[in-house]
mmCIF file of C-alpha atoms in Angstrom:
data_model
loop_
_atom_site.group_PDB
_atom_site.id
_atom_site.type_symbol
_atom_site.label_atom_id
_atom_site.label_comp_id
_atom_site.label_asym_id
_atom_site.label_seq_id
_atom_site.Cartn_x
_atom_site.Cartn_y
_atom_site.Cartn_z
ATOM 1 C CA UNK Z 1064 14.403 191.983 185.432
ATOM 2 C CA UNK Z 1065 12.915 192.512 181.979
ATOM 3 C CA UNK Z 1066 14.572 193.154 178.634
ATOM 4 C CA UNK Z 1067 12.776 194.898 175.760
ATOM 5 C CA UNK Z 1068 14.216 193.899 172.400
ATOM 6 C CA UNK Z 1069 11.298 194.128 169.940
ATOM 7 C CA UNK Z 1070 8.830 196.781 168.809
ATOM 8 C CA UNK Z 1071 5.875 196.889 166.397
ATOM 9 C CA UNK Z 1072 4.735 193.379 167.259
ATOM 10 C CA UNK Z 1073 2.331 192.257 164.484
ATOM 11 C CA UNK Z 1074 -1.174 191.012 165.154
ATOM 12 C CA UNK Z 1075 -1.644 187.291 165.678
ATOM 13 C CA UNK Z 1076 -3.395 185.084 168.214
ATOM 14 C CA UNK Z 1077 -0.468 185.434 170.624
ATOM 15 C CA UNK Z 1078 -0.711 189.225 170.635
ATOM 16 C CA UNK Z 1079 -3.695 189.170 172.993
ATOM 17 C CA UNK Z 1080 -1.706 187.181 175.547
ATOM 18 C CA UNK Z 1081 1.422 189.291 175.019
ATOM 19 C CA UNK Z 1082 -0.527 192.510 175.540
ATOM 20 C CA UNK Z 1083 -2.217 191.231 178.700
ATOM 21 C CA UNK Z 1084 1.029 189.991 180.211
ATOM 22 C CA UNK Z 1085 3.099 193.047 179.377
ATOM 23 C CA UNK Z 1086 0.637 195.273 181.227
ATOM 24 C CA UNK Z 1087 0.327 192.982 184.239
ATOM 25 C CA UNK Z 1088 4.096 192.433 184.561
ATOM 26 C CA UNK Z 1089 4.963 196.126 184.819
ATOM 27 C CA UNK Z 1090 4.062 196.386 188.517
ATOM 28 C CA UNK Z 1091 6.586 193.665 189.382
ATOM 29 C CA UNK Z 1092 9.574 194.869 187.359
ATOM 30 C CA UNK Z 1093 12.456 196.331 189.363
ATOM 31 C CA UNK Z 1094 15.074 196.544 186.577
ATOM 32 C CA UNK Z 1095 14.279 197.465 182.965
ATOM 33 C CA UNK Z 1096 16.723 196.919 180.100
ATOM 34 C CA UNK Z 1097 16.335 197.698 176.411
ATOM 35 C CA UNK Z 1098 18.290 197.833 173.158
ATOM 36 C CA UNK Z 1099 16.359 200.882 171.924
ATOM 37 C CA UNK Z 1100 13.721 203.491 172.755
ATOM 38 C CA UNK Z 1101 10.897 202.073 170.623
ATOM 39 C CA UNK Z 1102 11.306 198.602 172.098
ATOM 40 C CA UNK Z 1103 11.258 200.067 175.623
ATOM 41 C CA UNK Z 1104 8.061 202.022 175.002
ATOM 42 C CA UNK Z 1105 6.326 198.954 173.556
ATOM 43 C CA UNK Z 1106 7.092 196.714 176.536
ATOM 44 C CA UNK Z 1107 7.200 199.169 179.445
ATOM 45 C CA UNK Z 1108 4.981 202.032 178.288
ATOM 46 C CA UNK Z 1109 6.014 205.690 178.079
ATOM 47 C CA UNK Z 1110 6.441 206.096 181.833
ATOM 48 C CA UNK Z 1111 8.350 202.846 182.294
ATOM 49 C CA UNK Z 1112 10.604 203.668 179.347
ATOM 50 C CA UNK Z 1113 11.887 206.724 181.226
ATOM 51 C CA UNK Z 1114 13.680 204.544 183.758
ATOM 52 C CA UNK Z 1115 15.258 201.917 181.507
ATOM 53 C CA UNK Z 1116 18.910 200.963 181.275
ATOM 54 C CA UNK Z 1117 19.835 201.374 177.625
ATOM 55 C CA UNK Z 1118 22.301 198.793 176.338
ATOM 56 C CA UNK Z 1119 22.689 199.250 172.618
ATOM 57 C CA UNK Z 1120 23.720 196.336 170.450
ATOM 58 C CA UNK Z 1121 27.308 196.722 169.264
ATOM 59 C CA UNK Z 1122 29.455 195.336 166.443
ATOM 60 C CA UNK Z 1123 33.144 195.120 165.597
ATOM 61 C CA UNK Z 1124 33.368 197.942 163.063
ATOM 62 C CA UNK Z 1125 36.870 196.978 161.950
ATOM 63 C CA UNK Z 1126 35.785 193.456 161.033
ATOM 64 C CA UNK Z 1127 32.869 194.713 158.895
ATOM 65 C CA UNK Z 1128 34.723 197.534 157.145
ATOM 66 C CA UNK Z 1129 34.330 197.430 153.344
ATOM 67 C CA UNK Z 1130 37.312 196.141 151.397
ATOM 68 C CA UNK Z 1131 37.374 196.141 147.580
ATOM 69 C CA UNK Z 1132 39.841 193.231 147.127
ATOM 70 C CA UNK Z 1133 37.797 191.197 149.609
ATOM 71 C CA UNK Z 1134 34.662 191.995 147.618
ATOM 72 C CA UNK Z 1135 36.200 190.875 144.333
ATOM 73 C CA UNK Z 1136 37.566 187.680 145.834
ATOM 74 C CA UNK Z 1137 34.341 186.781 147.600
ATOM 75 C CA UNK Z 1138 32.168 187.409 144.531
ATOM 76 C CA UNK Z 1139 34.423 185.089 142.568
ATOM 77 C CA UNK Z 1140 34.254 182.437 145.287
ATOM 78 C CA UNK Z 1141 30.452 182.677 145.434
ATOM 79 C CA UNK Z 1142 30.058 182.609 141.661
ATOM 80 C CA UNK Z 1143 28.688 186.152 141.395
ATOM 81 C CA UNK Z 1144 29.543 187.844 138.111
ATOM 82 C CA UNK Z 1145 30.532 191.493 137.939
ATOM 83 C CA UNK Z 1146 27.237 192.361 136.248
ATOM 84 C CA UNK Z 1147 25.008 190.461 138.689
ATOM 85 C CA UNK Z 1148 22.877 192.305 141.229
ATOM 86 C CA UNK Z 1149 23.426 190.449 144.509
ATOM 87 C CA UNK Z 1150 20.773 190.909 147.203
ATOM 88 C CA UNK Z 1151 21.242 189.516 150.708
ATOM 89 C CA UNK Z 1152 18.913 188.917 153.634
ATOM 90 C CA UNK Z 1153 20.186 187.871 157.048
ATOM 91 C CA UNK Z 1154 18.000 186.244 159.683
ATOM 92 C CA UNK Z 1155 16.491 183.108 161.195
ATOM 93 C CA UNK Z 1156 13.642 181.519 159.267
ATOM 94 C CA UNK Z 1157 10.876 182.767 161.515
ATOM 95 C CA UNK Z 1158 7.763 184.867 160.871
ATOM 96 C CA UNK Z 1159 9.350 188.020 162.276
ATOM 97 C CA UNK Z 1160 11.917 188.136 159.461
ATOM 98 C CA UNK Z 1161 9.242 187.991 156.708
ATOM 99 C CA UNK Z 1162 11.085 185.654 154.333
ATOM 100 C CA UNK Z 1163 8.084 185.038 152.092
ATOM 101 C CA UNK Z 1164 7.869 188.769 151.445
ATOM 102 C CA UNK Z 1165 11.597 188.757 150.645
ATOM 103 C CA UNK Z 1166 11.051 186.090 147.982
ATOM 104 C CA UNK Z 1167 8.057 187.891 146.451
ATOM 105 C CA UNK Z 1168 10.027 191.129 146.212
ATOM 106 C CA UNK Z 1169 12.902 189.244 144.621
ATOM 107 C CA UNK Z 1170 10.565 187.651 142.067
ATOM 108 C CA UNK Z 1171 9.555 191.141 140.932
ATOM 109 C CA UNK Z 1172 13.195 192.224 140.885
ATOM 110 C CA UNK Z 1173 14.275 189.142 138.926
ATOM 111 C CA UNK Z 1174 11.689 189.841 136.230
ATOM 112 C CA UNK Z 1175 13.305 193.247 135.675
ATOM 113 C CA UNK Z 1176 16.896 192.182 136.269
ATOM 114 C CA UNK Z 1177 17.380 188.567 135.112
ATOM 115 C CA UNK Z 1178 20.954 188.629 136.417
ATOM 116 C CA UNK Z 1179 19.797 189.326 139.992
ATOM 117 C CA UNK Z 1180 20.609 186.773 142.699
ATOM 118 C CA UNK Z 1181 19.219 186.436 146.215
ATOM 119 C CA UNK Z 1182 21.282 185.115 149.136
ATOM 120 C CA UNK Z 1183 19.516 184.047 152.322
ATOM 121 C CA UNK Z 1184 21.917 183.828 155.261
ATOM 122 C CA UNK Z 1185 20.718 182.224 158.470
ATOM 123 C CA UNK Z 1186 19.184 179.070 159.847
ATOM 124 C CA UNK Z 1187 16.735 177.952 162.490
ATOM 125 C CA UNK Z 1188 13.253 179.211 163.197
ATOM 126 C CA UNK Z 1189 11.471 176.296 161.555
ATOM 127 C CA UNK Z 1190 10.327 178.060 158.402
ATOM 128 C CA UNK Z 1191 13.129 177.265 155.967
ATOM 129 C CA UNK Z 1192 11.315 174.469 154.135
ATOM 130 C CA UNK Z 1193 8.297 176.706 153.553
ATOM 131 C CA UNK Z 1194 10.565 179.308 151.977
ATOM 132 C CA UNK Z 1195 12.302 176.671 149.854
ATOM 133 C CA UNK Z 1196 8.914 175.457 148.623
ATOM 134 C CA UNK Z 1197 7.918 179.016 147.704
ATOM 135 C CA UNK Z 1198 11.179 179.517 145.797
ATOM 136 C CA UNK Z 1199 10.585 176.292 143.868
ATOM 137 C CA UNK Z 1200 6.965 177.193 143.068
ATOM 138 C CA UNK Z 1201 8.152 180.507 141.621
ATOM 139 C CA UNK Z 1202 10.852 178.705 139.612
ATOM 140 C CA UNK Z 1203 13.582 180.805 141.190
ATOM 141 C CA UNK Z 1204 15.755 177.910 142.322
ATOM 142 C CA UNK Z 1205 18.761 178.892 140.206
ATOM 143 C CA UNK Z 1206 18.696 182.498 141.446
ATOM 144 C CA UNK Z 1207 18.058 182.000 145.180
ATOM 145 C CA UNK Z 1208 20.836 180.646 147.393
ATOM 146 C CA UNK Z 1209 20.429 179.358 150.962
ATOM 147 C CA UNK Z 1210 23.689 180.073 152.761
ATOM 148 C CA UNK Z 1211 22.832 178.707 156.199
ATOM 149 C CA UNK Z 1212 24.740 180.005 159.222
ATOM 150 C CA UNK Z 1213 27.998 181.656 158.216
ATOM 151 C CA UNK Z 1214 31.112 182.580 160.159
ATOM 152 C CA UNK Z 1215 32.313 184.855 157.333
ATOM 153 C CA UNK Z 1216 29.514 187.436 157.226
ATOM 154 C CA UNK Z 1217 31.917 190.401 156.828
ATOM 155 C CA UNK Z 1218 33.135 188.867 153.569
ATOM 156 C CA UNK Z 1219 29.622 187.905 152.465
ATOM 157 C CA UNK Z 1220 28.327 191.446 153.022
ATOM 158 C CA UNK Z 1221 31.300 192.838 151.096
ATOM 159 C CA UNK Z 1222 30.265 190.755 148.096
ATOM 160 C CA UNK Z 1223 26.661 191.994 148.056
ATOM 161 C CA UNK Z 1224 24.988 194.992 146.402
ATOM 162 C CA UNK Z 1225 21.852 195.482 148.532
ATOM 163 C CA UNK Z 1226 20.703 194.362 151.978
ATOM 164 C CA UNK Z 1227 16.967 193.555 152.031
ATOM 165 C CA UNK Z 1228 15.302 193.533 155.462
ATOM 166 C CA UNK Z 1229 11.482 193.753 155.502
ATOM 167 C CA UNK Z 1230 10.999 192.605 159.095
ATOM 168 C CA UNK Z 1231 7.611 192.657 160.796
ATOM 169 C CA UNK Z 1232 9.227 193.734 164.072
ATOM 170 C CA UNK Z 1233 12.702 194.467 165.404
ATOM 171 C CA UNK Z 1234 14.497 196.076 168.295
ATOM 172 C CA UNK Z 1235 17.953 197.143 167.119
ATOM 173 C CA UNK Z 1236 19.069 194.474 164.595
ATOM 174 C CA UNK Z 1237 22.785 193.748 164.505
ATOM 175 C CA UNK Z 1238 22.615 192.635 160.878
ATOM 176 C CA UNK Z 1239 21.433 196.102 159.826
ATOM 177 C CA UNK Z 1240 24.318 197.736 161.685
ATOM 178 C CA UNK Z 1241 26.778 195.310 160.104
ATOM 179 C CA UNK Z 1242 25.425 195.992 156.608
ATOM 180 C CA UNK Z 1243 25.782 199.746 157.043
ATOM 181 C CA UNK Z 1244 29.279 199.328 158.436
ATOM 182 C CA UNK Z 1245 30.122 197.438 155.241
ATOM 183 C CA UNK Z 1246 28.852 200.364 153.168
ATOM 184 C CA UNK Z 1247 25.974 198.238 151.881
ATOM 185 C CA UNK Z 1248 22.778 200.015 150.725
ATOM 186 C CA UNK Z 1249 19.842 198.791 152.825
ATOM 187 C CA UNK Z 1250 16.164 198.531 151.899
ATOM 188 C CA UNK Z 1251 14.183 197.881 155.072
ATOM 189 C CA UNK Z 1252 10.640 198.010 156.404
ATOM 190 C CA UNK Z 1253 9.261 200.871 158.463
ATOM 191 C CA UNK Z 1254 8.782 198.356 161.288
ATOM 192 C CA UNK Z 1255 12.525 198.546 161.930
ATOM 193 C CA UNK Z 1256 13.184 201.381 164.432
ATOM 194 C CA UNK Z 1257 14.875 204.475 163.055
ATOM 195 C CA UNK Z 1258 17.489 204.087 165.792
ATOM 196 C CA UNK Z 1259 19.084 201.414 163.620
ATOM 197 C CA UNK Z 1260 19.350 203.756 160.627
ATOM 198 C CA UNK Z 1261 22.739 205.318 161.349
ATOM 199 C CA UNK Z 1262 23.675 206.310 157.789
ATOM 200 C CA UNK Z 1263 22.092 207.615 154.605
ATOM 201 C CA UNK Z 1264 22.473 204.127 153.112
ATOM 202 C CA UNK Z 1265 19.072 203.107 154.492
ATOM 203 C CA UNK Z 1266 15.754 203.329 152.626
ATOM 204 C CA UNK Z 1267 12.617 202.578 154.692
ATOM 205 C CA UNK Z 1268 9.409 201.408 153.008
ATOM 206 C CA UNK Z 1269 5.989 200.461 154.296
ATOM 207 C CA UNK Z 1270 5.099 196.778 154.183
ATOM 208 C CA UNK Z 1271 1.783 197.864 152.669
ATOM 209 C CA UNK Z 1272 3.599 199.460 149.710
ATOM 210 C CA UNK Z 1273 3.383 197.711 146.360
ATOM 211 C CA UNK Z 1274 5.921 194.959 145.724
ATOM 212 C CA UNK Z 1275 7.012 196.919 142.656
ATOM 213 C CA UNK Z 1276 7.984 199.848 144.898
ATOM 214 C CA UNK Z 1277 10.287 197.564 146.863
ATOM 215 C CA UNK Z 1278 11.884 196.291 143.659
ATOM 216 C CA UNK Z 1279 12.352 199.890 142.485
ATOM 217 C CA UNK Z 1280 14.041 200.789 145.770
ATOM 218 C CA UNK Z 1281 16.481 197.895 145.411
ATOM 219 C CA UNK Z 1282 17.407 198.905 141.861
ATOM 220 C CA UNK Z 1283 17.931 202.532 142.913
ATOM 221 C CA UNK Z 1284 19.991 201.554 145.939
ATOM 222 C CA UNK Z 1285 22.199 199.140 144.005
ATOM 223 C CA UNK Z 1286 23.817 201.966 142.041
ATOM 224 C CA UNK Z 1287 25.488 203.175 145.238
ATOM 225 C CA UNK Z 1288 27.587 200.021 145.435
ATOM 226 C CA UNK Z 1289 28.819 199.871 141.834
#
């Protein structure tokens, strides 16, 4: 039994081993599962992807539905002024989620919008201290907030203005579905499969695009929330 849950795996030293193993394992697989088409094709190949069992990731749409009073109350509780541009990223602190890129994009955004704030929700992965050090070196400590793991993500998403998600690889990320369900404009990388883009709230950019282009996309997207 094999489950495909990532696509567009970036190059690193492990990629050689991953590529070798994924080809050799195919002859032994009897049951193939996947969360999306692109992930299936990456792990199983085009032929193998034709016989997969598709199990899409699902969310509680009622829980993540946008609510204006909830938004106002949560922004007050989190200390976010009405004028502030609140950007959120959700994910473990691992290479896949591209946190350092998130911070560099926010630095560019903060130079243009001094009232912008970045909220990083998530824990684990081992890279949090590296991100904290980068934030400190850029003197963004007062504008970047580490939220850790939260049990109130529907309320947190309600309070935000833009969801930033420049992942290096994904399958079908739940956090992207939750953000769209909350009516939150999303600026994501083109490494995130289009299958996760269920609304016109999503803007996809190349990771090779200029940082300024990402900042521009956030500013444009933010108007949809206000």
